[in-house]
Amino acid sequence: MKLYSRFFSSITSHNRQVCLLIVLSGGLFLYSCSTTEPFSGYSYDPPDVTDTQDKEILYQNKRVIGFGQPRIWISNEFSGARVSDAWLASGVVQDTVVIRIKPENAPINNSPWYAFQIWSDQAHEVLIRLSYEGARHRYIPKFASISDPTNWNLLQDSISYSVDGSVHFNVQIGADKQWIAAHPIHPNSVEALQEYPESHGFGSEILVDTIGYSHNNRPILQWQSQDAAEIEKEGLLLLFSRQHPPEVSGYRSFLYFFNRLMGTDELAQAFRSNFHIVAYPMMNPDGVEQGHWRHNSKGIDLNRDWEFFRQPETRSVRDALSPLADGRYNVVYGIDFHSTNENVFYPINEEVITGIDNFTQRWFPYVAEANPELNFRSEEFEPNSPIAKNWVYKTFGTDALTFEVADELSEEAIQSLGRSAAESLMKLLLEELVAAEQ
Ligand SMILES: [Zn+2]
């Protein structure tokens, strides 16, 4: 029986039922159970991704490194930085500033995040090489002066790719410190997100709570419509963001999406008088702060921990939301924002019956048509993996979506996507409400 109970604890609740029936009828236990394979990872996941027990990670040595003549300075002493080492390699034509980037732990998906400051005592052009451990270059470098953290620009000159997955490019440096990063690093801090509703004029309507803490004691924030006493009557919309630190385009789409839900126009006001918003803007604050490629500070992919909840970040959200599954509340939909190499919806399979059935399949054409240049596609999945979307479905019986935004979208495209997606979602949910009342 001990063997059985250990086996039961490592499989999904669905499989558990199948196995139990077979044990009672005797005999075919192991053979029959193996016909319903538990989820073990997507094609791009490293092995054992669903083993979400704490792992060792590599912390960066935070410092300023100087070399060469004129002197070149590289720093990782800021939030979101990632530089494992830096040095000057001499070359026949030109010396190269090598930036070595290692992940927080391995194996890990190919999402090598980097962010550093660079400056020099004297203005000159340098050749930079980004060299990754166990990964290939993915994110186009972006620049900003540290005196203007909101104004980021794409690298204009061409990037040369090497067969080993590294890249090199030229940049002009000088006494003014500048960031070079995989994506803009502002606003990233928990402090900025604590202030966000207030600084965007939503302070009177949005309640900001700390529902728990990360491993390294950073708040897990919840933004929620203020009128908590009213939520029993209303539909609830759940929003999740930034489980994976480098996925900035998904995160920024979420912010624009949220801003649009909070609009002052008739549509947004009608929406908010009928639907209650509960949002988790920053699920992985340690990973973002520490410049991680994907994991939290115990080396775990949080979006594979929504079954056993071994990590405090996912556990906090589960504990905050689970009371809403007691039958008095009406969770209507959940959206988890991410980034990947394309614009894609990952809905729950059409065959699966959900609260508002096939809501994602009905919403998708509006998002795709409002953003034709983004070439959105949709690919359905079985709700069998331990990810946020499937937990929403399993807990509330409602439809839910993983909303993937392409890594390299312009700020304008991200804004337009976030706004238009919020508009069509509000219209559709309001239509649902009318239909339900008839
Ligand atoms: Zn992701």
CSV table of N, CA and C in Angstrom, one decimal, residues 199-344:
chain,number,residue,atom,x,y,z
A,199,SER,N,-0.8,55.5,-9.3
A,199,SER,CA,-0.1,56.4,-10.3
A,199,SER,C,-0.8,56.4,-11.6
A,200,HIS,N,-1.7,55.4,-11.9
A,200,HIS,CA,-2.4,55.5,-13.2
A,200,HIS,C,-3.8,55.9,-13.0
A,201,GLY,N,-4.2,56.4,-11.8
A,201,GLY,CA,-5.5,57.0,-11.6
A,201,GLY,C,-6.6,56.0,-11.3
A,202,PHE,N,-6.1,54.7,-10.9
A,202,PHE,CA,-7.1,53.7,-10.6
A,202,PHE,C,-7.2,53.4,-9.1
A,203,GLY,N,-6.5,54.3,-8.4
A,203,GLY,CA,-6.3,54.1,-6.9
A,203,GLY,C,-7.6,53.9,-6.2
A,204,SER,N,-8.7,54.7,-6.6
A,204,SER,CA,-9.9,54.6,-5.9
A,204,SER,C,-10.7,53.3,-6.1
A,205,GLU,N,-10.4,52.7,-7.2
A,205,GLU,CA,-11.1,51.5,-7.6
A,205,GLU,C,-10.4,50.2,-7.3
A,206,ILE,N,-9.0,50.3,-7.2
A,206,ILE,CA,-8.2,49.0,-7.1
A,206,ILE,C,-7.6,48.9,-5.8
A,207,LEU,N,-7.8,47.8,-5.1
A,207,LEU,CA,-7.2,47.5,-3.8
A,207,LEU,C,-5.9,46.7,-4.1
A,208,VAL,N,-4.8,47.2,-3.6
A,208,VAL,CA,-3.5,46.5,-3.7
A,208,VAL,C,-3.2,45.7,-2.4
A,209,ASP,N,-3.1,44.4,-2.5
A,209,ASP,CA,-2.8,43.6,-1.3
A,209,ASP,C,-1.5,42.8,-1.5
A,210,THR,N,-0.9,42.5,-0.4
A,210,THR,CA,0.2,41.5,-0.5
A,210,THR,C,-0.4,40.2,0.0
A,211,ILE,N,-0.4,39.2,-0.9
A,211,ILE,CA,-1.1,37.9,-0.5
A,211,ILE,C,-0.1,36.9,0.0
A,212,GLY,N,1.2,37.2,-0.1
A,212,GLY,CA,2.2,36.2,0.3
A,212,GLY,C,3.6,36.8,0.0
A,213,TYR,N,4.6,35.9,0.2
A,213,TYR,CA,5.9,36.4,-0.1
A,213,TYR,C,6.7,35.3,-0.9
A,214,SER,N,7.6,35.8,-1.8
A,214,SER,CA,8.5,34.9,-2.5
A,214,SER,C,9.5,34.3,-1.6
A,215,HIS,N,10.3,33.4,-2.1
A,215,HIS,CA,11.4,32.8,-1.3
A,215,HIS,C,12.3,33.9,-0.7
A,216,ASN,N,12.6,34.9,-1.5
A,216,ASN,CA,13.5,35.9,-1.0
A,216,ASN,C,12.7,37.1,-0.4
A,217,ASN,N,11.5,36.8,0.1
A,217,ASN,CA,10.7,37.8,0.9
A,217,ASN,C,10.2,39.0,0.1
A,218,ARG,N,10.0,38.8,-1.2
A,218,ARG,CA,9.4,39.9,-1.9
A,218,ARG,C,7.9,39.7,-2.0
A,219,PRO,N,7.1,40.8,-1.9
A,219,PRO,CA,5.6,40.6,-1.8
A,219,PRO,C,5.1,40.0,-3.2
A,220,ILE,N,4.1,39.1,-3.0
A,220,ILE,CA,3.3,38.7,-4.2
A,220,ILE,C,2.1,39.6,-4.1
A,221,LEU,N,2.0,40.5,-5.2
A,221,LEU,CA,0.9,41.5,-5.2
A,221,LEU,C,-0.4,41.0,-5.8
A,222,GLN,N,-1.5,41.5,-5.3
A,222,GLN,CA,-2.8,41.2,-5.9
A,222,GLN,C,-3.4,42.6,-6.1
A,223,TRP,N,-3.9,42.8,-7.3
A,223,TRP,CA,-4.7,44.0,-7.6
A,223,TRP,C,-6.2,43.5,-7.8
A,224,GLN,N,-7.1,44.1,-7.0
A,224,GLN,CA,-8.4,43.6,-7.0
A,224,GLN,C,-9.4,44.8,-7.0
A,225,SER,N,-10.5,44.6,-7.7
A,225,SER,CA,-11.6,45.7,-7.6
A,225,SER,C,-12.0,45.9,-6.2
A,226,GLN,N,-12.1,47.2,-5.8
A,226,GLN,CA,-12.3,47.5,-4.4
A,226,GLN,C,-13.5,46.9,-3.8
A,227,ASP,N,-14.6,46.8,-4.5
A,227,ASP,CA,-15.9,46.5,-3.9
A,227,ASP,C,-16.0,45.1,-3.6
A,228,ALA,N,-15.2,44.6,-2.7
A,228,ALA,CA,-15.1,43.2,-2.3
A,228,ALA,C,-16.4,42.7,-1.8
A,229,ALA,N,-17.2,43.5,-1.2
A,229,ALA,CA,-18.5,43.1,-0.7
A,229,ALA,C,-19.5,42.7,-1.8
A,230,GLU,N,-19.2,43.2,-3.0
A,230,GLU,CA,-20.1,43.0,-4.1
A,230,GLU,C,-19.8,41.7,-4.9
A,231,ILE,N,-18.6,41.1,-4.7
A,231,ILE,CA,-18.2,40.1,-5.7
A,231,ILE,C,-19.0,38.9,-5.7
A,232,GLU,N,-19.8,38.6,-4.7
A,232,GLU,CA,-20.7,37.5,-4.8
A,232,GLU,C,-21.7,37.6,-5.9
A,233,LYS,N,-22.1,38.8,-6.3
A,233,LYS,CA,-23.1,39.0,-7.3
A,233,LYS,C,-22.4,39.0,-8.7
A,234,GLU,N,-21.1,39.3,-8.8
A,234,GLU,CA,-20.5,39.6,-10.1
A,234,GLU,C,-19.7,38.4,-10.7
A,235,GLY,N,-19.4,38.6,-12.0
A,235,GLY,CA,-18.5,37.6,-12.6
A,235,GLY,C,-17.1,38.1,-12.2
A,236,LEU,N,-16.2,37.1,-12.0
A,236,LEU,CA,-14.8,37.4,-11.7
A,236,LEU,C,-13.9,37.1,-12.9
A,237,LEU,N,-13.0,38.0,-13.2
A,237,LEU,CA,-12.0,37.8,-14.2
A,237,LEU,C,-10.6,37.7,-13.5
A,238,LEU,N,-9.9,36.6,-13.8
A,238,LEU,CA,-8.6,36.4,-13.1
A,238,LEU,C,-7.5,36.6,-14.2
A,239,LEU,N,-6.5,37.4,-13.8
A,239,LEU,CA,-5.4,37.7,-14.6
A,239,LEU,C,-4.0,37.4,-13.9
A,240,PHE,N,-3.1,36.8,-14.7
A,240,PHE,CA,-1.8,36.4,-14.1
A,240,PHE,C,-0.7,36.9,-15.1
A,241,SER,N,0.4,37.3,-14.5
A,241,SER,CA,1.5,37.8,-15.4
A,241,SER,C,2.8,37.6,-14.7
A,242,ARG,N,3.8,37.4,-15.6
A,242,ARG,CA,5.3,37.4,-15.3
A,242,ARG,C,5.6,36.2,-14.4
A,243,GLN,N,5.2,35.0,-14.7
A,243,GLN,CA,5.7,33.9,-14.1
A,243,GLN,C,7.1,33.6,-14.6
A,244,HIS,N,7.4,34.0,-15.8
A,244,HIS,CA,8.7,33.8,-16.5
A,244,HIS,C,9.4,35.2,-16.7
A,245,PRO,N,10.5,35.4,-16.0
A,245,PRO,CA,11.1,36.8,-15.9
A,245,PRO,C,11.3,37.4,-17.3
A,246,PRO,N,11.9,36.7,-18.3
A,246,PRO,CA,12.2,37.5,-19.5
A,246,PRO,C,11.0,37.8,-20.4
A,247,GLU,N,9.8,37.4,-20.0
A,247,GLU,CA,8.7,37.6,-20.9
A,247,GLU,C,8.0,38.9,-20.8
A,248,VAL,N,8.8,39.9,-21.2
A,248,VAL,CA,8.4,41.3,-21.0
A,248,VAL,C,7.2,41.7,-21.9
A,249,SER,N,7.2,41.2,-23.2
A,249,SER,CA,6.2,41.7,-24.1
A,249,SER,C,4.8,41.2,-23.6
A,250,GLY,N,4.7,40.0,-23.0
A,250,GLY,CA,3.5,39.5,-22.4
A,250,GLY,C,3.1,40.3,-21.2
A,251,TYR,N,4.1,40.6,-20.4
A,251,TYR,CA,3.8,41.5,-19.2
A,251,TYR,C,3.3,42.8,-19.5
A,252,ARG,N,4.0,43.5,-20.5
A,252,ARG,CA,3.6,44.8,-20.9
A,252,ARG,C,2.2,44.8,-21.6
A,253,SER,N,1.9,43.7,-22.3
A,253,SER,CA,0.5,43.6,-22.9
A,253,SER,C,-0.5,43.5,-21.8
A,254,PHE,N,-0.1,42.7,-20.7
A,254,PHE,CA,-1.0,42.6,-19.6
A,254,PHE,C,-1.3,44.0,-19.0
A,255,LEU,N,-0.2,44.8,-18.8
A,255,LEU,CA,-0.4,46.1,-18.2
A,255,LEU,C,-1.3,47.0,-19.1
A,256,TYR,N,-1.1,47.0,-20.4
A,256,TYR,CA,-2.0,47.8,-21.3
A,256,TYR,C,-3.5,47.2,-21.3
A,257,PHE,N,-3.6,45.9,-21.2
A,257,PHE,CA,-4.9,45.2,-21.1
A,257,PHE,C,-5.6,45.7,-19.8
A,258,PHE,N,-4.9,45.7,-18.7
A,258,PHE,CA,-5.4,46.1,-17.5
A,258,PHE,C,-5.8,47.6,-17.5
A,259,ASN,N,-5.0,48.4,-18.0
A,259,ASN,CA,-5.3,49.8,-18.1
A,259,ASN,C,-6.6,50.1,-18.9
A,260,ARG,N,-6.8,49.3,-20.0
A,260,ARG,CA,-8.0,49.4,-20.8
A,260,ARG,C,-9.2,49.0,-20.1
A,261,LEU,N,-9.1,47.9,-19.3
A,261,LEU,CA,-10.2,47.5,-18.5
A,261,LEU,C,-10.6,48.6,-17.5
A,262,MET,N,-9.6,49.4,-17.1
A,262,MET,CA,-9.9,50.4,-16.1
A,262,MET,C,-10.2,51.8,-16.7
A,263,GLY,N,-10.6,51.8,-18.0
A,263,GLY,CA,-10.9,53.0,-18.7
A,263,GLY,C,-12.1,53.7,-18.2
A,264,THR,N,-12.2,55.0,-18.6
A,264,THR,CA,-13.3,55.8,-18.1
A,264,THR,C,-14.5,55.9,-19.0
A,265,ASP,N,-14.4,55.2,-20.2
A,265,ASP,CA,-15.4,55.3,-21.2
A,265,ASP,C,-16.6,54.3,-20.8
A,266,GLU,N,-17.7,54.4,-21.6
A,266,GLU,CA,-18.9,53.7,-21.3
A,266,GLU,C,-18.7,52.2,-21.2
A,267,LEU,N,-17.9,51.6,-22.2
A,267,LEU,CA,-17.7,50.2,-22.2
A,267,LEU,C,-17.0,49.7,-21.0
A,268,ALA,N,-15.9,50.4,-20.6
A,268,ALA,CA,-15.1,49.9,-19.4
A,268,ALA,C,-15.9,50.1,-18.1
A,269,GLN,N,-16.7,51.2,-18.1
A,269,GLN,CA,-17.5,51.4,-16.9
A,269,GLN,C,-18.6,50.3,-16.8
A,270,ALA,N,-19.2,50.0,-17.9
A,270,ALA,CA,-20.3,48.9,-17.9
A,270,ALA,C,-19.6,47.6,-17.5
A,271,PHE,N,-18.4,47.4,-18.0
A,271,PHE,CA,-17.7,46.1,-17.7
A,271,PHE,C,-17.5,46.0,-16.2
A,272,ARG,N,-16.9,47.1,-15.6
A,272,ARG,CA,-16.6,47.0,-14.2
A,272,ARG,C,-17.8,47.1,-13.3
A,273,SER,N,-18.9,47.5,-13.8
A,273,SER,CA,-20.1,47.5,-12.9
A,273,SER,C,-20.7,46.1,-12.9
A,274,ASN,N,-20.2,45.2,-13.8
A,274,ASN,CA,-20.7,43.8,-13.8
A,274,ASN,C,-19.7,42.8,-13.5
A,275,PHE,N,-18.4,43.1,-13.7
A,275,PHE,CA,-17.3,42.1,-13.5
A,275,PHE,C,-16.2,42.7,-12.5
A,276,HIS,N,-15.7,41.7,-11.8
A,276,HIS,CA,-14.8,42.0,-10.7
A,276,HIS,C,-13.4,41.5,-11.2
A,277,ILE,N,-12.4,42.3,-11.1
A,277,ILE,CA,-11.0,42.0,-11.6
A,277,ILE,C,-10.1,41.6,-10.4
A,278,VAL,N,-9.5,40.4,-10.6
A,278,VAL,CA,-8.4,40.0,-9.6
A,278,VAL,C,-7.2,39.7,-10.4
A,279,ALA,N,-6.1,40.5,-10.2
A,279,ALA,CA,-4.9,40.3,-11.0
A,279,ALA,C,-3.7,40.1,-10.2
A,280,TYR,N,-2.7,39.3,-10.7
A,280,TYR,CA,-1.4,39.1,-10.1
A,280,TYR,C,-0.4,39.5,-11.1
A,281,PRO,N,0.0,40.8,-11.0
A,281,PRO,CA,0.9,41.4,-12.0
A,281,PRO,C,2.3,40.8,-12.0
A,282,MET,N,2.8,40.3,-10.9
A,282,MET,CA,4.2,39.9,-10.8
A,282,MET,C,4.3,38.6,-10.0
A,283,MET,N,4.2,37.5,-10.7
A,283,MET,CA,4.2,36.2,-10.0
A,283,MET,C,5.6,35.8,-9.6
A,284,ASN,N,6.6,36.3,-10.2
A,284,ASN,CA,8.0,35.8,-9.9
A,284,ASN,C,8.9,37.0,-9.7
A,285,PRO,N,8.7,37.7,-8.6
A,285,PRO,CA,9.5,38.9,-8.3
A,285,PRO,C,11.0,38.6,-8.1
A,286,ASP,N,11.3,37.5,-7.5
A,286,ASP,CA,12.7,37.1,-7.3
A,286,ASP,C,13.4,36.9,-8.6
A,287,GLY,N,12.8,36.1,-9.5
A,287,GLY,CA,13.4,35.8,-10.8
A,287,GLY,C,13.6,37.1,-11.6
A,288,VAL,N,12.6,38.0,-11.6
A,288,VAL,CA,12.8,39.3,-12.3
A,288,VAL,C,13.9,40.1,-11.7
A,289,GLU,N,13.9,40.3,-10.4
A,289,GLU,CA,15.0,41.0,-9.7
A,289,GLU,C,16.4,40.5,-10.0
A,290,GLN,N,16.5,39.1,-10.0
A,290,GLN,CA,17.8,38.5,-10.1
A,290,GLN,C,18.2,38.2,-11.6
A,291,GLY,N,17.4,38.7,-12.5
A,291,GLY,CA,17.7,38.6,-14.0
A,291,GLY,C,17.7,37.1,-14.4
A,292,HIS,N,16.7,36.3,-13.9
A,292,HIS,CA,16.7,34.9,-14.3
A,292,HIS,C,16.2,34.7,-15.7
A,293,TRP,N,16.6,33.5,-16.2
A,293,TRP,CA,16.1,33.1,-17.6
A,293,TRP,C,14.7,32.6,-17.5
A,294,ARG,N,14.3,32.0,-16.4
A,294,ARG,CA,12.9,31.4,-16.4
A,294,ARG,C,12.4,31.1,-15.0
A,295,HIS,N,13.3,30.8,-14.0
A,295,HIS,CA,12.9,30.2,-12.8
A,295,HIS,C,12.7,31.2,-11.6
A,296,ASN,N,12.2,30.7,-10.5
A,296,ASN,CA,12.2,31.5,-9.3
A,296,ASN,C,13.6,31.3,-8.5
A,297,SER,N,13.7,31.8,-7.3
A,297,SER,CA,15.0,31.7,-6.7
A,297,SER,C,15.3,30.3,-6.1
A,298,LYS,N,14.4,29.3,-6.2
A,298,LYS,CA,14.7,28.0,-5.9
A,298,LYS,C,14.8,27.1,-7.2
A,299,GLY,N,15.1,27.8,-8.3
A,299,GLY,CA,15.4,27.1,-9.6
A,299,GLY,C,14.2,26.4,-10.2
A,300,ILE,N,12.9,26.9,-9.9
A,300,ILE,CA,11.7,26.2,-10.4
A,300,ILE,C,11.0,27.0,-11.4
A,301,ASP,N,10.5,26.3,-12.4
A,301,ASP,CA,9.6,26.9,-13.4
A,301,ASP,C,8.2,27.0,-12.7
A,302,LEU,N,7.8,28.2,-12.3
A,302,LEU,CA,6.5,28.3,-11.5
A,302,LEU,C,5.3,27.8,-12.3
A,303,ASN,N,5.4,28.0,-13.6
A,303,ASN,CA,4.2,27.5,-14.4
A,303,ASN,C,4.2,26.0,-14.7
A,304,ARG,N,4.9,25.3,-13.8
A,304,ARG,CA,4.8,23.8,-13.8
A,304,ARG,C,4.5,23.4,-12.3
A,305,ASP,N,4.1,24.3,-11.5
A,305,ASP,CA,3.9,24.0,-10.1
A,305,ASP,C,2.5,24.2,-9.7
A,306,TRP,N,1.5,24.2,-10.6
A,306,TRP,CA,0.1,24.5,-10.3
A,306,TRP,C,-0.6,23.2,-10.0
A,307,GLU,N,0.1,22.1,-9.6
A,307,GLU,CA,-0.6,20.9,-9.1
A,307,GLU,C,-0.2,20.6,-7.7
A,308,PHE,N,1.1,20.7,-7.4
A,308,PHE,CA,1.6,20.3,-6.1
A,308,PHE,C,1.9,21.6,-5.2
A,309,PHE,N,2.0,22.7,-5.9
A,309,PHE,CA,2.2,24.0,-5.1
A,309,PHE,C,3.3,23.9,-4.1
A,310,ARG,N,4.5,23.5,-4.6
A,310,ARG,CA,5.7,23.4,-3.6
A,310,ARG,C,6.4,24.8,-3.5
A,311,GLN,N,6.0,25.8,-4.3
A,311,GLN,CA,6.7,27.1,-4.2
A,311,GLN,C,5.8,28.1,-3.6
A,312,PRO,N,6.3,29.0,-2.8
A,312,PRO,CA,5.5,30.0,-2.1
A,312,PRO,C,4.8,31.0,-3.1
A,313,GLU,N,5.3,31.2,-4.2
A,313,GLU,CA,4.7,32.2,-5.2
A,313,GLU,C,3.4,31.6,-5.7
A,314,THR,N,3.4,30.4,-6.1
A,314,THR,CA,2.1,29.8,-6.6
A,314,THR,C,1.2,29.5,-5.5
A,315,ARG,N,1.8,29.0,-4.4
A,315,ARG,CA,0.9,28.7,-3.2
A,315,ARG,C,0.1,29.9,-2.7
A,316,SER,N,0.8,31.1,-2.7
A,316,SER,CA,0.1,32.3,-2.3
A,316,SER,C,-1.1,32.6,-3.1
A,317,VAL,N,-1.0,32.4,-4.4
A,317,VAL,CA,-2.1,32.7,-5.3
A,317,VAL,C,-3.2,31.7,-5.1
A,318,ARG,N,-2.8,30.4,-5.0
A,318,ARG,CA,-3.8,29.3,-4.8
A,318,ARG,C,-4.6,29.6,-3.5
A,319,ASP,N,-3.9,30.0,-2.5
A,319,ASP,CA,-4.5,30.2,-1.2
A,319,ASP,C,-5.5,31.5,-1.2
A,320,ALA,N,-5.1,32.5,-2.0
A,320,ALA,CA,-5.9,33.7,-2.1
A,320,ALA,C,-7.2,33.4,-2.9
A,321,LEU,N,-7.1,32.5,-3.9
A,321,LEU,CA,-8.2,32.3,-4.9
A,321,LEU,C,-9.1,31.2,-4.5
A,322,SER,N,-8.5,30.2,-3.8
A,322,SER,CA,-9.3,28.9,-3.6
A,322,SER,C,-10.6,29.2,-2.8
A,323,PRO,N,-10.7,30.1,-1.9
A,323,PRO,CA,-12.0,30.4,-1.2
A,323,PRO,C,-13.1,30.8,-2.2
A,324,LEU,N,-12.7,31.3,-3.4
A,324,LEU,CA,-13.7,31.7,-4.4
A,324,LEU,C,-14.3,30.5,-5.1
A,325,ALA,N,-13.9,29.3,-4.8
A,325,ALA,CA,-14.4,28.1,-5.4
A,325,ALA,C,-15.5,27.5,-4.5
A,326,ASP,N,-16.0,28.2,-3.6
A,326,ASP,CA,-17.0,27.6,-2.6
A,326,ASP,C,-18.4,27.7,-3.1
A,327,GLY,N,-18.7,28.1,-4.4
A,327,GLY,CA,-20.0,28.0,-4.9
A,327,GLY,C,-20.7,29.4,-4.9
A,328,ARG,N,-20.2,30.3,-4.1
A,328,ARG,CA,-20.9,31.6,-4.0
A,328,ARG,C,-20.5,32.6,-5.0
A,329,TYR,N,-19.3,32.3,-5.6
A,329,TYR,CA,-18.7,33.3,-6.6
A,329,TYR,C,-18.8,32.7,-8.0
A,330,ASN,N,-18.6,33.6,-8.9
A,330,ASN,CA,-18.7,33.2,-10.3
A,330,ASN,C,-17.5,33.6,-11.1
A,331,VAL,N,-16.5,32.8,-11.1
A,331,VAL,CA,-15.2,33.0,-11.9
A,331,VAL,C,-15.6,32.7,-13.3
A,332,VAL,N,-15.5,33.8,-14.2
A,332,VAL,CA,-15.9,33.6,-15.6
A,332,VAL,C,-14.8,33.3,-16.5
A,333,TYR,N,-13.6,33.7,-16.2
A,333,TYR,CA,-12.5,33.5,-17.2
A,333,TYR,C,-11.2,33.8,-16.5
A,334,GLY,N,-10.1,33.1,-17.0
A,334,GLY,CA,-8.8,33.4,-16.5
A,334,GLY,C,-7.8,33.6,-17.7
A,335,ILE,N,-6.9,34.5,-17.6
A,335,ILE,CA,-5.9,34.7,-18.6
A,335,ILE,C,-4.5,34.8,-18.0
A,336,ASP,N,-3.6,34.0,-18.5
A,336,ASP,CA,-2.2,34.0,-18.0
A,336,ASP,C,-1.3,34.5,-19.1
A,337,PHE,N,-0.6,35.7,-18.9
A,337,PHE,CA,0.1,36.4,-20.0
A,337,PHE,C,1.6,35.9,-20.0
A,338,HIS,N,2.0,35.5,-21.2
A,338,HIS,CA,3.4,35.1,-21.4
A,338,HIS,C,4.0,35.6,-22.7
A,339,SER,N,5.2,35.3,-23.0
A,339,SER,CA,5.9,35.6,-24.3
A,339,SER,C,6.5,34.4,-24.9
A,340,THR,N,6.5,34.4,-26.2
A,340,THR,CA,7.3,33.3,-26.9
A,340,THR,C,7.7,33.9,-28.2
A,341,ASN,N,8.1,33.0,-29.2
A,341,ASN,CA,8.6,33.5,-30.5
A,341,ASN,C,7.5,33.9,-31.5
A,342,GLU,N,6.3,33.9,-31.1
A,342,GLU,CA,5.2,34.2,-32.0
A,342,GLU,C,4.0,34.7,-31.1
A,343,ASN,N,3.0,35.2,-31.8
A,343,ASN,CA,1.7,35.6,-31.2
A,343,ASN,C,0.8,34.4,-31.3
A,344,VAL,N,0.4,33.9,-30.1
A,344,VAL,CA,-0.4,32.6,-30.2
A,344,VAL,C,-1.3,32.5,-28.9
